Tab-separated table of C-alpha atoms and ligand atoms in Angstrom:
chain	number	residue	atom	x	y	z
B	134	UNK	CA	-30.766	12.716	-13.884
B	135	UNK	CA	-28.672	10.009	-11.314
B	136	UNK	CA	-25.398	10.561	-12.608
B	137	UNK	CA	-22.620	7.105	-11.198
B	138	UNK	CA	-20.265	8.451	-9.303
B	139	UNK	CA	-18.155	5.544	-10.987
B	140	UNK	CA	-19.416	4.186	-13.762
B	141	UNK	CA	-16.830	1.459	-15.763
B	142	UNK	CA	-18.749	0.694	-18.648
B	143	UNK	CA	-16.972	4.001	-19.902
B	144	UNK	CA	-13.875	2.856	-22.302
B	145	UNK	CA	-11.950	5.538	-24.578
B	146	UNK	CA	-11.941	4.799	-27.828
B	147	UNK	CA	-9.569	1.853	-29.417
B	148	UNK	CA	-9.721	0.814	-25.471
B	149	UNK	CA	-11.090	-2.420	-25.957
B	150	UNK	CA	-9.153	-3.623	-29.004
B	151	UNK	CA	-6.074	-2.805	-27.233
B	152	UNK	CA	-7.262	-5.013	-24.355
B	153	UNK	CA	-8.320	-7.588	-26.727
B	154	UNK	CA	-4.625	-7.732	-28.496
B	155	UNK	CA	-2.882	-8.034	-25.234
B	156	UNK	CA	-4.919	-10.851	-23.339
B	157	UNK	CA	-4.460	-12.745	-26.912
B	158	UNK	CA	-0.672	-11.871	-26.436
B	159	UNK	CA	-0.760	-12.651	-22.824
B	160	UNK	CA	-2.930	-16.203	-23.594
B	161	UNK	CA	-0.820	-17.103	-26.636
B	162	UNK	CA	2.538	-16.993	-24.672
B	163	UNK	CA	0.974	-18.407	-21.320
B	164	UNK	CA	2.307	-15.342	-19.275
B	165	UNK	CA	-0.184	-15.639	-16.527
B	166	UNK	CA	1.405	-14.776	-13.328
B	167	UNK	CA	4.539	-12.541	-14.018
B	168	UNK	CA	6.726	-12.882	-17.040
B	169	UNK	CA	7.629	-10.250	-19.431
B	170	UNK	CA	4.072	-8.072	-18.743
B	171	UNK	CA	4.574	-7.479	-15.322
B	172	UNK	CA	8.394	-6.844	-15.505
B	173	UNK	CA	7.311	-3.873	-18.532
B	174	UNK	CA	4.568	-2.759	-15.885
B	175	UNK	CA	7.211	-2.460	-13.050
B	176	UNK	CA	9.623	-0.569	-15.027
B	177	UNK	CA	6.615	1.596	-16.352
B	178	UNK	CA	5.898	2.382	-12.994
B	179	UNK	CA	9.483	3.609	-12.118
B	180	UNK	CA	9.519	5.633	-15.001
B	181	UNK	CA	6.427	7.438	-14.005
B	182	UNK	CA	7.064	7.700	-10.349
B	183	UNK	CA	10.397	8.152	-10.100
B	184	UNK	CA	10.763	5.785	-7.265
B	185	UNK	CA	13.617	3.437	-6.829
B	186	UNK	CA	11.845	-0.028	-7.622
B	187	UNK	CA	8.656	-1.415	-8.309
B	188	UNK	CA	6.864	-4.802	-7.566
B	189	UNK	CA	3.626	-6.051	-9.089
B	190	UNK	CA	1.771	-8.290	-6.627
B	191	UNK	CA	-2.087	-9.350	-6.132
B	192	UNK	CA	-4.211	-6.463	-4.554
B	193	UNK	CA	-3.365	-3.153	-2.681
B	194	UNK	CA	-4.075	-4.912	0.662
B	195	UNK	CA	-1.197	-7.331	0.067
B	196	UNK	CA	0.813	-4.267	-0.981
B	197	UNK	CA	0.172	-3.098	2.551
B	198	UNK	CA	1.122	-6.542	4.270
B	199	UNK	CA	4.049	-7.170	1.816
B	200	UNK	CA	5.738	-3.849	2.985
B	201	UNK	CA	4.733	-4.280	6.305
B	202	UNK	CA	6.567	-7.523	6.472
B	203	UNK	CA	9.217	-6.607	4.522
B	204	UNK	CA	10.278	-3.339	7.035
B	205	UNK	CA	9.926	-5.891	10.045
B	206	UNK	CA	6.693	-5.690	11.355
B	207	UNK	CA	5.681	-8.696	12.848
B	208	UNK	CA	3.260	-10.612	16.071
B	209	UNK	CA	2.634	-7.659	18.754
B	210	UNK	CA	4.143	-4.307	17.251
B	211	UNK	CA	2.323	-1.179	17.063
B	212	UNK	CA	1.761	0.594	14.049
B	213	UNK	CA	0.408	4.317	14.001
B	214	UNK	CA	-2.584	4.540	11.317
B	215	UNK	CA	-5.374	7.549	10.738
B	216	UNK	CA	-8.536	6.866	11.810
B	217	UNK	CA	-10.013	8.175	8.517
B	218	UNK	CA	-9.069	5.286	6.054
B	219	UNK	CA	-10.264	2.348	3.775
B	220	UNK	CA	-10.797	-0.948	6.114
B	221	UNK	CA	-7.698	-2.745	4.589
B	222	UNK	CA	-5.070	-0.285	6.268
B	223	UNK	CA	-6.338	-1.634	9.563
B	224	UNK	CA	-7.132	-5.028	8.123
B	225	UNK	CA	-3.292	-5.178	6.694
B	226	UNK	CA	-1.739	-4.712	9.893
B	227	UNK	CA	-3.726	-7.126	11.583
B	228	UNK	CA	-2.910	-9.603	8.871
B	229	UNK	CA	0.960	-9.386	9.816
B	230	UNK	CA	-0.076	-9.851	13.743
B	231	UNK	CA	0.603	-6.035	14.672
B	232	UNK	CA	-2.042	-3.956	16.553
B	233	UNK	CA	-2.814	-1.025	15.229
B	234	UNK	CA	-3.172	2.939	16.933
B	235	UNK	CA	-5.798	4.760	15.712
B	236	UNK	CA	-4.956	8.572	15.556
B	237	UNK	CA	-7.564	11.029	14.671
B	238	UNK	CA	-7.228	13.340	11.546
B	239	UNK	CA	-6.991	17.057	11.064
B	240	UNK	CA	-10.154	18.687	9.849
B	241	UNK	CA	-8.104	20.628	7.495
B	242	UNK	CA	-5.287	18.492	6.457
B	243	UNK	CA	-7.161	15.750	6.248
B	244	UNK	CA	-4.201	13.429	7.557
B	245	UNK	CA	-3.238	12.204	10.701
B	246	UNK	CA	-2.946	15.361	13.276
B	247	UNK	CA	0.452	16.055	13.182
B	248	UNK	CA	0.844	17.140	17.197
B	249	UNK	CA	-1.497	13.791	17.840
B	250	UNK	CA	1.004	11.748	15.669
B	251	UNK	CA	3.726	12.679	17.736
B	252	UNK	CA	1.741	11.882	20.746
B	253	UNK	CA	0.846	8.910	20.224
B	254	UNK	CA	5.066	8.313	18.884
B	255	UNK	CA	6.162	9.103	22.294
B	256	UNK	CA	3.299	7.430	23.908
B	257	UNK	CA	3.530	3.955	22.527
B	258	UNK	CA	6.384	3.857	20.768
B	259	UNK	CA	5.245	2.053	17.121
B	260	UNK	CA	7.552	0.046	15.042
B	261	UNK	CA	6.132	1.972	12.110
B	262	UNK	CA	3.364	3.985	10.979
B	263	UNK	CA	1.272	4.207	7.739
B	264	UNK	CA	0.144	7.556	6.431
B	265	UNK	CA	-2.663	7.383	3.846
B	266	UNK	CA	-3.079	9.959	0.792
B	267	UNK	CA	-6.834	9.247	1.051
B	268	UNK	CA	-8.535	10.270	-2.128
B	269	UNK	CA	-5.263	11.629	-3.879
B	270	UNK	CA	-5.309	14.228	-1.252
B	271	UNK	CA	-1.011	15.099	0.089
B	272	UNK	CA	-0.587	15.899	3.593
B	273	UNK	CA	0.764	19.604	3.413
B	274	UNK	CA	3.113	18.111	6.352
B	275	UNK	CA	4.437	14.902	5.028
B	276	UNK	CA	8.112	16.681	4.631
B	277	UNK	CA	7.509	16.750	8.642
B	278	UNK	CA	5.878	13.552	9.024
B	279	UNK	CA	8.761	11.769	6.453
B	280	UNK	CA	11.524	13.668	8.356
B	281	UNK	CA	9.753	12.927	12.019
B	282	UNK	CA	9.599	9.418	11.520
B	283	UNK	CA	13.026	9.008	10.093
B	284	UNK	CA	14.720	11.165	13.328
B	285	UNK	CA	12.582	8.604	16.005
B	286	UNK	CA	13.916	5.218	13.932
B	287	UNK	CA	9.833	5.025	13.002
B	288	UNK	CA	9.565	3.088	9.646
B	289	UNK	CA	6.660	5.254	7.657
B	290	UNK	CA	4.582	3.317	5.094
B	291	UNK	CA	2.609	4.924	2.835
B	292	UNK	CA	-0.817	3.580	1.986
B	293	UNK	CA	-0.893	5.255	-1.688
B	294	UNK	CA	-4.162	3.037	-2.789
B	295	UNK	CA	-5.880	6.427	-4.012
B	296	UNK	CA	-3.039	8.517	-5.014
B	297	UNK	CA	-1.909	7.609	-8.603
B	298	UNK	CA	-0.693	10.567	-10.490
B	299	UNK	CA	-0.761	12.739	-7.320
B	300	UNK	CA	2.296	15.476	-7.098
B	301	UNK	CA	3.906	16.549	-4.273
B	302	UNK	CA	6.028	19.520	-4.840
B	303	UNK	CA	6.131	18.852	-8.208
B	304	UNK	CA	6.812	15.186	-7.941
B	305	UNK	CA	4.973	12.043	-7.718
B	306	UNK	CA	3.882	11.931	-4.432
B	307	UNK	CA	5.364	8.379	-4.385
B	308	UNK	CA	9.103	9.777	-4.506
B	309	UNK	CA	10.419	9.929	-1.068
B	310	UNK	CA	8.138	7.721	0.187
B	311	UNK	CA	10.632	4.723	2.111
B	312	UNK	CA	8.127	2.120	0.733
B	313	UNK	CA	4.119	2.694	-0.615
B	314	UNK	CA	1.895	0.747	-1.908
B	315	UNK	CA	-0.793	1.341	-4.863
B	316	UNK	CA	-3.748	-0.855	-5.607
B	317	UNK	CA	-5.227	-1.181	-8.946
B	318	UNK	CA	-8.591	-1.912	-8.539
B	319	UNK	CA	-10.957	-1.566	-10.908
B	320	UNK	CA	-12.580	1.761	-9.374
B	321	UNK	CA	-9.147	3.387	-8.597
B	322	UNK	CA	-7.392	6.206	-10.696
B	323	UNK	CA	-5.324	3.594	-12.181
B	324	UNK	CA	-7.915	0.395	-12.149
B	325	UNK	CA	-6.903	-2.900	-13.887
B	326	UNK	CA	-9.452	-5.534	-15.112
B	327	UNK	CA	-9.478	-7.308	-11.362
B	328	UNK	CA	-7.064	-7.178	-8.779
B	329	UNK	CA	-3.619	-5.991	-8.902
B	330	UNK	CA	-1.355	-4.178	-6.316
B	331	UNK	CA	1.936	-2.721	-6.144
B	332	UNK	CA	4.556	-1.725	-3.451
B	333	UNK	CA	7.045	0.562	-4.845
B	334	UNK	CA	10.312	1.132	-3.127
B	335	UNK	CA	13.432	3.475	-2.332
B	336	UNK	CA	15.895	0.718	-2.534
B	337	UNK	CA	16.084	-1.887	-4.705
B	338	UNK	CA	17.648	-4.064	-1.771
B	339	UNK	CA	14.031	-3.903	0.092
B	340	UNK	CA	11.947	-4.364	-3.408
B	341	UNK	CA	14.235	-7.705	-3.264
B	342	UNK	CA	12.791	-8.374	0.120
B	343	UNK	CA	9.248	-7.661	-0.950
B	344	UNK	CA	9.838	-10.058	-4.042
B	345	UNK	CA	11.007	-12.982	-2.311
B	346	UNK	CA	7.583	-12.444	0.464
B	347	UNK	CA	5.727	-12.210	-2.689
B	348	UNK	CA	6.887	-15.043	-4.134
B	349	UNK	CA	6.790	-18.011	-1.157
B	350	UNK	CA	10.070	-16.793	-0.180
B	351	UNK	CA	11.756	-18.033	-2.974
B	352	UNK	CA	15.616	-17.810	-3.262
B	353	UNK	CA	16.279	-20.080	-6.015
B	354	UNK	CA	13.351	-21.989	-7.725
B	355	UNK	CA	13.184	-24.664	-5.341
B	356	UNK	CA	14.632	-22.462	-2.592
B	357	UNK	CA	12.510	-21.137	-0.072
B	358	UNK	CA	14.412	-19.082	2.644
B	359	UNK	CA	11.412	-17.381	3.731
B	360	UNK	CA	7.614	-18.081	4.775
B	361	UNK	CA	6.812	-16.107	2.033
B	362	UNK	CA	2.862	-15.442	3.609
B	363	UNK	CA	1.746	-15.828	7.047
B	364	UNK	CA	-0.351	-18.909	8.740
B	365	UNK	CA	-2.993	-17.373	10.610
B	366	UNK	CA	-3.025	-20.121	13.228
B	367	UNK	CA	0.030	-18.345	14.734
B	368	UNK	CA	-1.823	-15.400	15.697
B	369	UNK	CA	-3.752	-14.773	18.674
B	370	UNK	CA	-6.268	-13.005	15.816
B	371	UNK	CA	-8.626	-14.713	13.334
B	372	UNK	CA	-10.427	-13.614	10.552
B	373	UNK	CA	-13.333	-13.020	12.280
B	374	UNK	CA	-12.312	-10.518	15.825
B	375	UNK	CA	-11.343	-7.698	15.106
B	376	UNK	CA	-9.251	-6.521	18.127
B	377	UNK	CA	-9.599	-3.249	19.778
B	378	UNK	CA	-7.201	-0.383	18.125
B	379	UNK	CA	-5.766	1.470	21.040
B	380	UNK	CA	-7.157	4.942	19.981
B	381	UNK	CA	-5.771	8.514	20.531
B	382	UNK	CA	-8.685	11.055	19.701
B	383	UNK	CA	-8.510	14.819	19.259
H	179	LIG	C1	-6.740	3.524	1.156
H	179	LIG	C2	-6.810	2.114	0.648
H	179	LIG	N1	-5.908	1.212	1.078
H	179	LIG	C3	-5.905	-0.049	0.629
H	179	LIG	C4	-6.845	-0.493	-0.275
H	179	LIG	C5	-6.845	-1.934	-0.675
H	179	LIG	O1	-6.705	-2.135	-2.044
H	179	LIG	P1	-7.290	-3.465	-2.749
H	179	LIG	O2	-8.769	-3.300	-2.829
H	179	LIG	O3	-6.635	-3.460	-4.102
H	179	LIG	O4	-6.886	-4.623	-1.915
H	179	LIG	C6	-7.803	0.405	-0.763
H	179	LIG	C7	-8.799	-0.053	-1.739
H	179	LIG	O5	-9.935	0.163	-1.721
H	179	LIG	C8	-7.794	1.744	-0.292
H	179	LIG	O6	-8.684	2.629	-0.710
């Protein structure tokens, strides 16, 4: 007998009357993008992570490009990724106009190898780095990577699409992360009916950052301090190259 790997036809019970309640909660009070839901699903979130702030936003991919834009990365920096990952972690940096290093991943950690990280650090200096708990799996290093990228001024993002509910030491895996993301689709631990993303942060100060990116770079409602997403005619890039990641192999 085929058994589905994933197979979302599978609801516990009282799951779809719940569902039906809230989108005629959600309908009847026109809360569509934001609003009250979304605030009680960022607090939720903080609760349940322990991180310092949580934003709601579109998809895990724009999780990744929100916090790569809101630590600074921008046209022509590096970023250190694994060469084990979903598509979007590359995809995401190339959105924001970085290039991204591919470093090769340790058989048994499954991460980035941790000598080969530093490597490739000293080598070509990155702007920041993502790690990526691929399929909820922690890094028995990331203490060393966390505390390595902190000494060298390396901002480390991490790419926590897979992850939900993961502990680290006893913690959510998300605590002590500088900034991570999370997506919530469908097929992930924590899937939502369609897209949804979050980036979940230390400080409030950079969820505020990640907000106003998210949000057209809105300070005040007809404000705009920031261009809150990217116009891809500024970038050497398009949607269709995809340029060569400088590559550091075992
Ligand atoms: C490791 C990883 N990063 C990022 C993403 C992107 O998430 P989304 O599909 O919500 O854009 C995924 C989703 O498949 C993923 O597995």
């Amino acid at each position: 007998m085929a058994v589905p790997f994933i197979d979302l036809r599978r609801f516990e019970d009282g799951f779809l009357e719940r569902w039906a309640e809230k989108c005629a909660h959600v309908s009847a009070n026109t809360m569509f993008v934001g609003g009250p839901e979304n605030a009680a699903l960022e607090k939720r979130l903080v609760e349940d992570t322990g991180v310092g702030a949580a934003v709601g936003c579109a998809n895990g991919t724009d999780a990744l490009q929100l916090a790569l834009r809101a630590v600074g990365v921008e046209d022509g920096d590096l970023v250190l990724i694994p060469d084990a990952t979903f598509w979007a972690t590359f995809e995401a940096v190339v959105n924001v106009g970085a290039r991204p290093v591919t470093v090769d991943i340790d058989p048994v950690d499954l991460q980035m190898d941790f000598e080969l990280f530093c490597k490739a650090a000293e080598e070509h200096k990155p702007k920041a780095a993502i790690l990526v708990h691929l399929y909820g799996w922690g890094s028995a290093r990331l203490a060393e990577y966390r505390a390595y990228c902190k000494d060298k001024g390396i901002i480390l993002i991490e790419d926590g699409a897979q992850c939900y509910g993961v502990k680290y030491k006893g913690e959510s895996i998300y605590k002590g992360a500088t900034i991570s993301t999370i997506s919530f689709y469908p097929a992930k631990v924590l899937g939502s009916c369609g897209d949804a993303g979050a980036v979940l942060c230390e400080s409030e100060e950079l969820a505020n950052t990640v907000r106003l990116l998210g949000n057209h770079g809105r300070t005040s409602h007809y404000g705009h301090g920031y261009v809150g997403w990217l116009d891809f005619a500024d970038h050497q890039t398009t949607h269709n190259e995809v340029p060569e990641p400088a590559t550091l192999a075992l």
